[in-house]
Amino acid sequence: MLKNAVTLVTGGASGLGRATVERFARVGSKVVLCDLKSSQGEQVAKEIGDNVVFVPVDVTSEKDVTAAIDTAKSKFGRLDVAVNCAGIAVAAKTYNFNKNLAHRLDDFANVLMVNTVGTFNVVRLSAGLIGANEPNKDGQRGVIINTASVAAFDGQIGQAAYAASKAAVVGMTLPIARDLSTQGIRICTIAPGLFDTPMLQALPDKVRAFLAKTIPFPQRLGNPAEYAQLAESIVENPLLNGEVIRLDGALRMMP
């Protein structure tokens, strides 16, 4: 299905999103790469090839997401797949008793706004164009893939906001799959464990090595290309729908 398909990827300038753009483009998909205006998105799109176009997008903005979807239609004629990889994180305890300081409410709200509301914003708007496609023999018109996290299930100390935002992505997977089933649109969610993304690359080598040892097998950080491989498999397997798939090497996060 990906050959000659049109895909929209958020957070596409780095990490899991970039790996997805690279893999999908390599197998013949045309890609609308979405990321913040301040990102390296334009440069990344040029590096990957002519079938990738960059559109600056804040996923919480209806205007920005609509512009990206309009670009898919005007440049490539349609939209078949949307992959949500955009996300942010903040580390803060619910209450810091040493500093007598409560978790900032605006930080909590911002994480949910980007990770949960932003994801839903892309889903709800992309569904319209995907749903306009001619159905295949199964009645399928397209696929949407969201990104949660193992934190949705095993949230750590300081992860209340992040875990809540990702648990919401997990929670909306099945109802959205049911909502969109009448139009032949499948939706699945990937819940990655510890991956070698810019967020973890900023940590000291000792910390990265320690984190890798917490993963039962394979005992290493995940490669973003492995996320992209699963995303491709979801698109290609017509029976995967309404499912949340952990991609974590059997990791269960410590407190």
PDB file of C-alpha atoms in Angstrom:
ATOM      1  CA  MET A   1       0.000   0.000   0.000  1.00  0.00           C
ATOM      2  CA  LEU A   2       2.828   2.446   0.740  1.00  0.00           C
ATOM      3  CA  LYS A   3       4.193   2.433  -2.794  1.00  0.00           C
ATOM      4  CA  ASN A   4       2.726   5.530  -4.471  1.00  0.00           C
ATOM      5  CA  ALA A   5       0.764   6.352  -1.293  1.00  0.00           C
ATOM      6  CA  VAL A   6       0.655   9.843   0.192  1.00  0.00           C
ATOM      7  CA  THR A   7       1.632  10.128   3.854  1.00  0.00           C
ATOM      8  CA  LEU A   8       1.580  12.983   6.353  1.00  0.00           C
ATOM      9  CA  VAL A   9       4.057  12.717   9.253  1.00  0.00           C
ATOM     10  CA  THR A  10       4.139  15.108  12.208  1.00  0.00           C
ATOM     11  CA  GLY A  11       7.348  15.576  14.164  1.00  0.00           C
ATOM     12  CA  GLY A  12       9.037  14.525  10.946  1.00  0.00           C
ATOM     13  CA  ALA A  13      12.239  16.529  11.280  1.00  0.00           C
ATOM     14  CA  SER A  14      13.868  14.297  13.892  1.00  0.00           C
ATOM     15  CA  GLY A  15      13.706  11.076  15.876  1.00  0.00           C
ATOM     16  CA  LEU A  16      10.831   8.677  15.265  1.00  0.00           C
ATOM     17  CA  GLY A  17       9.173  11.014  12.786  1.00  0.00           C
ATOM     18  CA  ARG A  18      12.251  11.460  10.618  1.00  0.00           C
ATOM     19  CA  ALA A  19      12.873   7.710  10.545  1.00  0.00           C
ATOM     20  CA  THR A  20       9.283   7.234   9.395  1.00  0.00           C
ATOM     21  CA  VAL A  21       9.631   9.834   6.648  1.00  0.00           C
ATOM     22  CA  GLU A  22      12.861   8.202   5.458  1.00  0.00           C
ATOM     23  CA  ARG A  23      11.460   4.667   5.402  1.00  0.00           C
ATOM     24  CA  PHE A  24       8.152   5.563   3.792  1.00  0.00           C
ATOM     25  CA  ALA A  25       9.856   7.666   1.115  1.00  0.00           C
ATOM     26  CA  ARG A  26      12.304   4.840   0.441  1.00  0.00           C
ATOM     27  CA  VAL A  27       9.498   2.379  -0.301  1.00  0.00           C
ATOM     28  CA  GLY A  28       7.811   4.813  -2.669  1.00  0.00           C
ATOM     29  CA  SER A  29       5.474   6.973  -0.596  1.00  0.00           C
ATOM     30  CA  LYS A  30       5.133  10.684  -1.164  1.00  0.00           C
ATOM     31  CA  VAL A  31       5.435  12.451   2.189  1.00  0.00           C
ATOM     32  CA  VAL A  32       4.266  15.722   3.700  1.00  0.00           C
ATOM     33  CA  LEU A  33       6.791  16.317   6.483  1.00  0.00           C
ATOM     34  CA  CYS A  34       5.306  18.425   9.271  1.00  0.00           C
ATOM     35  CA  ASP A  35       7.258  20.013  12.091  1.00  0.00           C
ATOM     36  CA  LEU A  36       7.706  23.357  13.771  1.00  0.00           C
ATOM     37  CA  LYS A  37       8.922  26.303  11.713  1.00  0.00           C
ATOM     38  CA  SER A  38      12.033  26.418  13.914  1.00  0.00           C
ATOM     39  CA  SER A  39      12.912  22.789  13.123  1.00  0.00           C
ATOM     40  CA  GLN A  40      15.253  21.417  10.469  1.00  0.00           C
ATOM     41  CA  GLY A  41      12.244  20.166   8.531  1.00  0.00           C
ATOM     42  CA  GLU A  42      12.957  21.971   5.280  1.00  0.00           C
ATOM     43  CA  GLN A  43      16.556  20.759   5.208  1.00  0.00           C
ATOM     44  CA  VAL A  44      15.534  17.197   6.088  1.00  0.00           C
ATOM     45  CA  ALA A  45      12.937  17.160   3.308  1.00  0.00           C
ATOM     46  CA  LYS A  46      15.555  18.259   0.764  1.00  0.00           C
ATOM     47  CA  GLU A  47      17.987  15.610   1.981  1.00  0.00           C
ATOM     48  CA  ILE A  48      15.465  12.787   1.667  1.00  0.00           C
ATOM     49  CA  GLY A  49      14.293  13.617  -1.846  1.00  0.00           C
ATOM     50  CA  ASP A  50      11.862  15.212  -4.268  1.00  0.00           C
ATOM     51  CA  ASN A  51       8.878  13.215  -3.023  1.00  0.00           C
ATOM     52  CA  VAL A  52       9.063  14.877   0.401  1.00  0.00           C
ATOM     53  CA  VAL A  53       7.692  18.355   1.040  1.00  0.00           C
ATOM     54  CA  PHE A  54       8.036  20.298   4.297  1.00  0.00           C
ATOM     55  CA  VAL A  55       5.142  22.228   5.808  1.00  0.00           C
ATOM     56  CA  PRO A  56       5.699  24.160   9.067  1.00  0.00           C
ATOM     57  CA  VAL A  57       3.072  22.939  11.515  1.00  0.00           C
ATOM     58  CA  ASP A  58       2.125  23.451  15.136  1.00  0.00           C
ATOM     59  CA  VAL A  59      -0.085  20.413  15.688  1.00  0.00           C
ATOM     60  CA  THR A  60      -2.304  22.349  18.100  1.00  0.00           C
ATOM     61  CA  SER A  61      -3.220  24.809  15.328  1.00  0.00           C
ATOM     62  CA  GLU A  62      -6.220  24.000  13.143  1.00  0.00           C
ATOM     63  CA  LYS A  63      -4.918  26.462  10.560  1.00  0.00           C
ATOM     64  CA  ASP A  64      -1.469  24.834  10.370  1.00  0.00           C
ATOM     65  CA  VAL A  65      -2.752  21.265  10.184  1.00  0.00           C
ATOM     66  CA  THR A  66      -5.335  22.226   7.563  1.00  0.00           C
ATOM     67  CA  ALA A  67      -2.564  23.844   5.499  1.00  0.00           C
ATOM     68  CA  ALA A  68      -0.547  20.618   5.639  1.00  0.00           C
ATOM     69  CA  ILE A  69      -3.535  18.537   4.549  1.00  0.00           C
ATOM     70  CA  ASP A  70      -4.285  21.009   1.764  1.00  0.00           C
ATOM     71  CA  THR A  71      -0.663  20.649   0.631  1.00  0.00           C
ATOM     72  CA  ALA A  72      -1.064  16.875   0.431  1.00  0.00           C
ATOM     73  CA  LYS A  73      -4.106  17.358  -1.783  1.00  0.00           C
ATOM     74  CA  SER A  74      -2.703  20.120  -4.001  1.00  0.00           C
ATOM     75  CA  LYS A  75       0.752  18.605  -4.499  1.00  0.00           C
ATOM     76  CA  PHE A  76       0.025  14.873  -4.446  1.00  0.00           C
ATOM     77  CA  GLY A  77      -3.724  14.641  -5.066  1.00  0.00           C
ATOM     78  CA  ARG A  78      -4.844  12.859  -1.909  1.00  0.00           C
ATOM     79  CA  LEU A  79      -3.877  11.572   1.550  1.00  0.00           C
ATOM     80  CA  ASP A  80      -3.649   7.863   2.416  1.00  0.00           C
ATOM     81  CA  VAL A  81      -1.754   7.704   5.710  1.00  0.00           C
ATOM     82  CA  ALA A  82      -1.146  10.009   8.679  1.00  0.00           C
ATOM     83  CA  VAL A  83       1.498   9.278  11.327  1.00  0.00           C
ATOM     84  CA  ASN A  84       1.533  11.355  14.509  1.00  0.00           C
ATOM     85  CA  CYS A  85       5.031  11.579  16.006  1.00  0.00           C
ATOM     86  CA  ALA A  86       5.036  15.159  17.327  1.00  0.00           C
ATOM     87  CA  GLY A  87       5.304  15.401  21.093  1.00  0.00           C
ATOM     88  CA  ILE A  88       6.915  17.105  24.067  1.00  0.00           C
ATOM     89  CA  ALA A  89       7.778  16.173  27.644  1.00  0.00           C
ATOM     90  CA  VAL A  90       8.313  17.874  30.974  1.00  0.00           C
ATOM     91  CA  ALA A  91       9.815  16.362  34.128  1.00  0.00           C
ATOM     92  CA  ALA A  92       8.305  17.647  37.364  1.00  0.00           C
ATOM     93  CA  LYS A  93       6.937  16.097  40.527  1.00  0.00           C
ATOM     94  CA  THR A  94       3.338  16.732  41.464  1.00  0.00           C
ATOM     95  CA  TYR A  95       4.670  18.599  44.487  1.00  0.00           C
ATOM     96  CA  ASN A  96       8.312  19.335  45.245  1.00  0.00           C
ATOM     97  CA  PHE A  97       8.473  19.261  49.030  1.00  0.00           C
ATOM     98  CA  ASN A  98      12.121  20.336  49.103  1.00  0.00           C
ATOM     99  CA  LYS A  99      11.266  23.559  47.300  1.00  0.00           C
ATOM    100  CA  ASN A 100       7.696  23.812  48.607  1.00  0.00           C
ATOM    101  CA  LEU A 101       6.566  24.101  44.998  1.00  0.00           C
ATOM    102  CA  ALA A 102       3.615  22.575  43.163  1.00  0.00           C
ATOM    103  CA  HIS A 103       3.803  21.317  39.583  1.00  0.00           C
ATOM    104  CA  ARG A 104       3.181  24.274  37.259  1.00  0.00           C
ATOM    105  CA  LEU A 105      -0.318  23.945  35.857  1.00  0.00           C
ATOM    106  CA  ASP A 106       0.628  25.608  32.576  1.00  0.00           C
ATOM    107  CA  ASP A 107       3.385  23.020  32.043  1.00  0.00           C
ATOM    108  CA  PHE A 108       0.903  20.205  32.655  1.00  0.00           C
ATOM    109  CA  ALA A 109      -1.654  21.753  30.306  1.00  0.00           C
ATOM    110  CA  ASN A 110       0.927  22.406  27.586  1.00  0.00           C
ATOM    111  CA  VAL A 111       2.062  18.773  27.497  1.00  0.00           C
ATOM    112  CA  LEU A 112      -1.539  17.588  27.165  1.00  0.00           C
ATOM    113  CA  MET A 113      -2.237  20.262  24.572  1.00  0.00           C
ATOM    114  CA  VAL A 114       0.564  19.103  22.281  1.00  0.00           C
ATOM    115  CA  ASN A 115       0.580  15.359  22.912  1.00  0.00           C
ATOM    116  CA  THR A 116      -3.142  14.702  23.268  1.00  0.00           C
ATOM    117  CA  VAL A 117      -5.042  17.586  21.701  1.00  0.00           C
ATOM    118  CA  GLY A 118      -2.444  17.991  18.945  1.00  0.00           C
ATOM    119  CA  THR A 119      -2.662  14.313  18.079  1.00  0.00           C
ATOM    120  CA  PHE A 120      -6.460  14.415  17.971  1.00  0.00           C
ATOM    121  CA  ASN A 121      -6.350  17.599  15.902  1.00  0.00           C
ATOM    122  CA  VAL A 122      -4.341  15.842  13.199  1.00  0.00           C
ATOM    123  CA  VAL A 123      -6.555  12.746  13.356  1.00  0.00           C
ATOM    124  CA  ARG A 124      -9.847  14.628  13.056  1.00  0.00           C
ATOM    125  CA  LEU A 125      -8.694  16.853  10.208  1.00  0.00           C
ATOM    126  CA  SER A 126      -6.790  14.250   8.188  1.00  0.00           C
ATOM    127  CA  ALA A 127      -9.716  11.822   8.389  1.00  0.00           C
ATOM    128  CA  GLY A 128     -11.751  14.033   6.064  1.00  0.00           C
ATOM    129  CA  LEU A 129      -9.313  13.825   3.154  1.00  0.00           C
ATOM    130  CA  ILE A 130      -8.416  10.176   3.790  1.00  0.00           C
ATOM    131  CA  GLY A 131     -12.116   9.329   3.858  1.00  0.00           C
ATOM    132  CA  ALA A 132     -12.558  10.823   0.388  1.00  0.00           C
ATOM    133  CA  ASN A 133     -10.361   8.120  -1.169  1.00  0.00           C
ATOM    134  CA  GLU A 134     -11.806   5.330  -3.269  1.00  0.00           C
ATOM    135  CA  PRO A 135     -11.997   2.197  -1.102  1.00  0.00           C
ATOM    136  CA  ASN A 136      -9.999  -0.932  -1.903  1.00  0.00           C
ATOM    137  CA  LYS A 137     -11.555  -4.419  -2.060  1.00  0.00           C
ATOM    138  CA  ASP A 138     -11.781  -4.511   1.768  1.00  0.00           C
ATOM    139  CA  GLY A 139     -13.410  -1.091   1.837  1.00  0.00           C
ATOM    140  CA  GLN A 140     -10.266   0.498   3.274  1.00  0.00           C
ATOM    141  CA  ARG A 141      -9.530   4.114   2.456  1.00  0.00           C
ATOM    142  CA  GLY A 142      -6.500   4.795   4.652  1.00  0.00           C
ATOM    143  CA  VAL A 143      -4.617   4.431   7.914  1.00  0.00           C
ATOM    144  CA  ILE A 144      -3.780   6.683  10.867  1.00  0.00           C
ATOM    145  CA  ILE A 145      -0.998   5.859  13.337  1.00  0.00           C
ATOM    146  CA  ASN A 146      -0.576   7.647  16.670  1.00  0.00           C
ATOM    147  CA  THR A 147       2.335   7.570  19.092  1.00  0.00           C
ATOM    148  CA  ALA A 148       1.848   6.956  22.806  1.00  0.00           C
ATOM    149  CA  SER A 149       4.565   5.689  25.175  1.00  0.00           C
ATOM    150  CA  VAL A 150       5.182   2.971  27.736  1.00  0.00           C
ATOM    151  CA  ALA A 151       4.772   5.864  30.190  1.00  0.00           C
ATOM    152  CA  ALA A 152       1.048   5.529  29.529  1.00  0.00           C
ATOM    153  CA  PHE A 153       1.233   2.249  31.468  1.00  0.00           C
ATOM    154  CA  ASP A 154       4.354   2.603  33.661  1.00  0.00           C
ATOM    155  CA  GLY A 155       4.662   6.328  34.319  1.00  0.00           C
ATOM    156  CA  GLN A 156       7.685   7.264  36.399  1.00  0.00           C
ATOM    157  CA  ILE A 157       8.257   9.830  39.128  1.00  0.00           C
ATOM    158  CA  GLY A 158       7.980  13.270  37.556  1.00  0.00           C
ATOM    159  CA  GLN A 159       5.981  12.005  34.570  1.00  0.00           C
ATOM    160  CA  ALA A 160       2.426  12.850  35.632  1.00  0.00           C
ATOM    161  CA  ALA A 161       1.867  15.213  32.704  1.00  0.00           C
ATOM    162  CA  TYR A 162       3.618  13.092  30.093  1.00  0.00           C
ATOM    163  CA  ALA A 163       2.024   9.839  31.264  1.00  0.00           C
ATOM    164  CA  ALA A 164      -1.428  11.421  31.334  1.00  0.00           C
ATOM    165  CA  SER A 165      -1.017  12.787  27.815  1.00  0.00           C
ATOM    166  CA  LYS A 166       0.092   9.441  26.419  1.00  0.00           C
ATOM    167  CA  ALA A 167      -2.532   7.465  28.349  1.00  0.00           C
ATOM    168  CA  ALA A 168      -5.128   9.669  26.663  1.00  0.00           C
ATOM    169  CA  VAL A 169      -3.716   8.740  23.254  1.00  0.00           C
ATOM    170  CA  VAL A 170      -4.005   5.073  24.238  1.00  0.00           C
ATOM    171  CA  GLY A 171      -7.541   5.617  25.501  1.00  0.00           C
ATOM    172  CA  MET A 172      -8.834   7.263  22.359  1.00  0.00           C
ATOM    173  CA  THR A 173      -7.448   4.624  19.994  1.00  0.00           C
ATOM    174  CA  LEU A 174     -10.390   2.204  20.100  1.00  0.00           C
ATOM    175  CA  PRO A 175     -13.213   4.771  20.051  1.00  0.00           C
ATOM    176  CA  ILE A 176     -11.633   6.590  17.114  1.00  0.00           C
ATOM    177  CA  ALA A 177     -11.157   3.282  15.294  1.00  0.00           C
ATOM    178  CA  ARG A 178     -14.849   2.630  15.840  1.00  0.00           C
ATOM    179  CA  ASP A 179     -15.775   6.167  14.767  1.00  0.00           C
ATOM    180  CA  LEU A 180     -13.847   5.886  11.505  1.00  0.00           C
ATOM    181  CA  SER A 181     -14.653   2.261  10.719  1.00  0.00           C
ATOM    182  CA  THR A 182     -17.748   3.191   8.716  1.00  0.00           C
ATOM    183  CA  GLN A 183     -15.510   5.102   6.304  1.00  0.00           C
ATOM    184  CA  GLY A 184     -12.868   2.378   6.056  1.00  0.00           C
ATOM    185  CA  ILE A 185     -10.121   4.168   7.974  1.00  0.00           C
ATOM    186  CA  ARG A 186      -7.951   2.102  10.317  1.00  0.00           C
ATOM    187  CA  ILE A 187      -6.195   3.558  13.359  1.00  0.00           C
ATOM    188  CA  CYS A 188      -3.485   2.059  15.570  1.00  0.00           C
ATOM    189  CA  THR A 189      -1.178   3.404  18.259  1.00  0.00           C
ATOM    190  CA  ILE A 190       2.475   2.563  18.857  1.00  0.00           C
ATOM    191  CA  ALA A 191       3.712   2.804  22.458  1.00  0.00           C
ATOM    192  CA  PRO A 192       7.519   3.036  22.245  1.00  0.00           C
ATOM    193  CA  GLY A 193       9.871   2.281  25.111  1.00  0.00           C
ATOM    194  CA  LEU A 194      13.321   3.861  25.387  1.00  0.00           C
ATOM    195  CA  PHE A 195      14.493   4.979  21.957  1.00  0.00           C
ATOM    196  CA  ASP A 196      17.683   6.628  20.756  1.00  0.00           C
ATOM    197  CA  THR A 197      16.021   9.931  19.903  1.00  0.00           C
ATOM    198  CA  PRO A 198      17.238  13.519  20.430  1.00  0.00           C
ATOM    199  CA  MET A 199      15.534  13.536  23.839  1.00  0.00           C
ATOM    200  CA  LEU A 200      17.746  10.703  25.115  1.00  0.00           C
ATOM    201  CA  GLN A 201      20.794  11.664  23.065  1.00  0.00           C
ATOM    202  CA  ALA A 202      21.094  14.757  25.255  1.00  0.00           C
ATOM    203  CA  LEU A 203      21.723  12.578  28.319  1.00  0.00           C
ATOM    204  CA  PRO A 204      25.240  11.652  29.507  1.00  0.00           C
ATOM    205  CA  ASP A 205      26.618   8.360  28.163  1.00  0.00           C
ATOM    206  CA  LYS A 206      26.532   6.805  31.647  1.00  0.00           C
ATOM    207  CA  VAL A 207      22.828   7.520  31.980  1.00  0.00           C
ATOM    208  CA  ARG A 208      22.093   6.171  28.506  1.00  0.00           C
ATOM    209  CA  ALA A 209      24.028   2.989  29.292  1.00  0.00           C
ATOM    210  CA  PHE A 210      22.102   2.552  32.544  1.00  0.00           C
ATOM    211  CA  LEU A 211      18.775   3.011  30.792  1.00  0.00           C
ATOM    212  CA  ALA A 212      19.727   0.430  28.171  1.00  0.00           C
ATOM    213  CA  LYS A 213      20.411  -2.122  30.916  1.00  0.00           C
ATOM    214  CA  THR A 214      16.846  -1.772  32.203  1.00  0.00           C
ATOM    215  CA  ILE A 215      15.547  -3.284  28.961  1.00  0.00           C
ATOM    216  CA  PRO A 216      15.314  -7.103  29.172  1.00  0.00           C
ATOM    217  CA  PHE A 217      16.039  -7.886  25.508  1.00  0.00           C
ATOM    218  CA  PRO A 218      17.483  -6.669  23.298  1.00  0.00           C
ATOM    219  CA  GLN A 219      19.414  -4.773  25.970  1.00  0.00           C
ATOM    220  CA  ARG A 220      19.843  -1.513  24.110  1.00  0.00           C
ATOM    221  CA  LEU A 221      17.931   1.610  23.211  1.00  0.00           C
ATOM    222  CA  GLY A 222      15.476   1.263  20.374  1.00  0.00           C
ATOM    223  CA  ASN A 223      16.453   2.517  16.949  1.00  0.00           C
ATOM    224  CA  PRO A 224      13.989   4.977  15.377  1.00  0.00           C
ATOM    225  CA  ALA A 225      14.161   2.842  12.237  1.00  0.00           C
ATOM    226  CA  GLU A 226      12.493   0.052  14.245  1.00  0.00           C
ATOM    227  CA  TYR A 227       9.573   2.345  15.008  1.00  0.00           C
ATOM    228  CA  ALA A 228       9.306   3.164  11.307  1.00  0.00           C
ATOM    229  CA  GLN A 229       9.400  -0.541  10.468  1.00  0.00           C
ATOM    230  CA  LEU A 230       6.425  -1.184  12.752  1.00  0.00           C
ATOM    231  CA  ALA A 231       4.573   1.798  11.293  1.00  0.00           C
ATOM    232  CA  GLU A 232       5.045   0.325   7.823  1.00  0.00           C
ATOM    233  CA  SER A 233       3.825  -3.071   9.050  1.00  0.00           C
ATOM    234  CA  ILE A 234       0.682  -1.483  10.482  1.00  0.00           C
ATOM    235  CA  VAL A 235      -0.074   0.176   7.159  1.00  0.00           C
ATOM    236  CA  GLU A 236       0.508  -3.040   5.239  1.00  0.00           C
ATOM    237  CA  ASN A 237      -1.516  -5.342   7.541  1.00  0.00           C
ATOM    238  CA  PRO A 238      -5.230  -4.756   6.847  1.00  0.00           C
ATOM    239  CA  LEU A 239      -6.459  -6.474  10.017  1.00  0.00           C
ATOM    240  CA  LEU A 240      -4.579  -4.242  12.456  1.00  0.00           C
ATOM    241  CA  ASN A 241      -7.112  -1.745  13.763  1.00  0.00           C
ATOM    242  CA  GLY A 242      -7.985  -0.193  17.123  1.00  0.00           C
ATOM    243  CA  GLU A 243      -4.826  -1.682  18.623  1.00  0.00           C
ATOM    244  CA  VAL A 244      -2.069  -0.306  20.874  1.00  0.00           C
ATOM    245  CA  ILE A 245       1.277  -2.019  20.284  1.00  0.00           C
ATOM    246  CA  ARG A 246       4.130  -1.746  22.781  1.00  0.00           C
ATOM    247  CA  LEU A 247       7.539  -1.540  21.116  1.00  0.00           C
ATOM    248  CA  ASP A 248       9.841  -1.794  24.117  1.00  0.00           C
ATOM    249  CA  GLY A 249      11.943  -4.970  24.359  1.00  0.00           C
ATOM    250  CA  ALA A 250       9.770  -6.173  27.295  1.00  0.00           C
ATOM    251  CA  LEU A 251      10.599  -3.034  29.279  1.00  0.00           C
ATOM    252  CA  ARG A 252       8.574  -2.162  32.356  1.00  0.00           C
ATOM    253  CA  MET A 253       9.628   1.243  33.641  1.00  0.00           C
ATOM    254  CA  MET A 254      10.950   1.566  37.181  1.00  0.00           C
ATOM    255  CA  PRO A 255       9.330   4.147  39.476  1.00  0.00           C
TER     256      PRO A 255
END
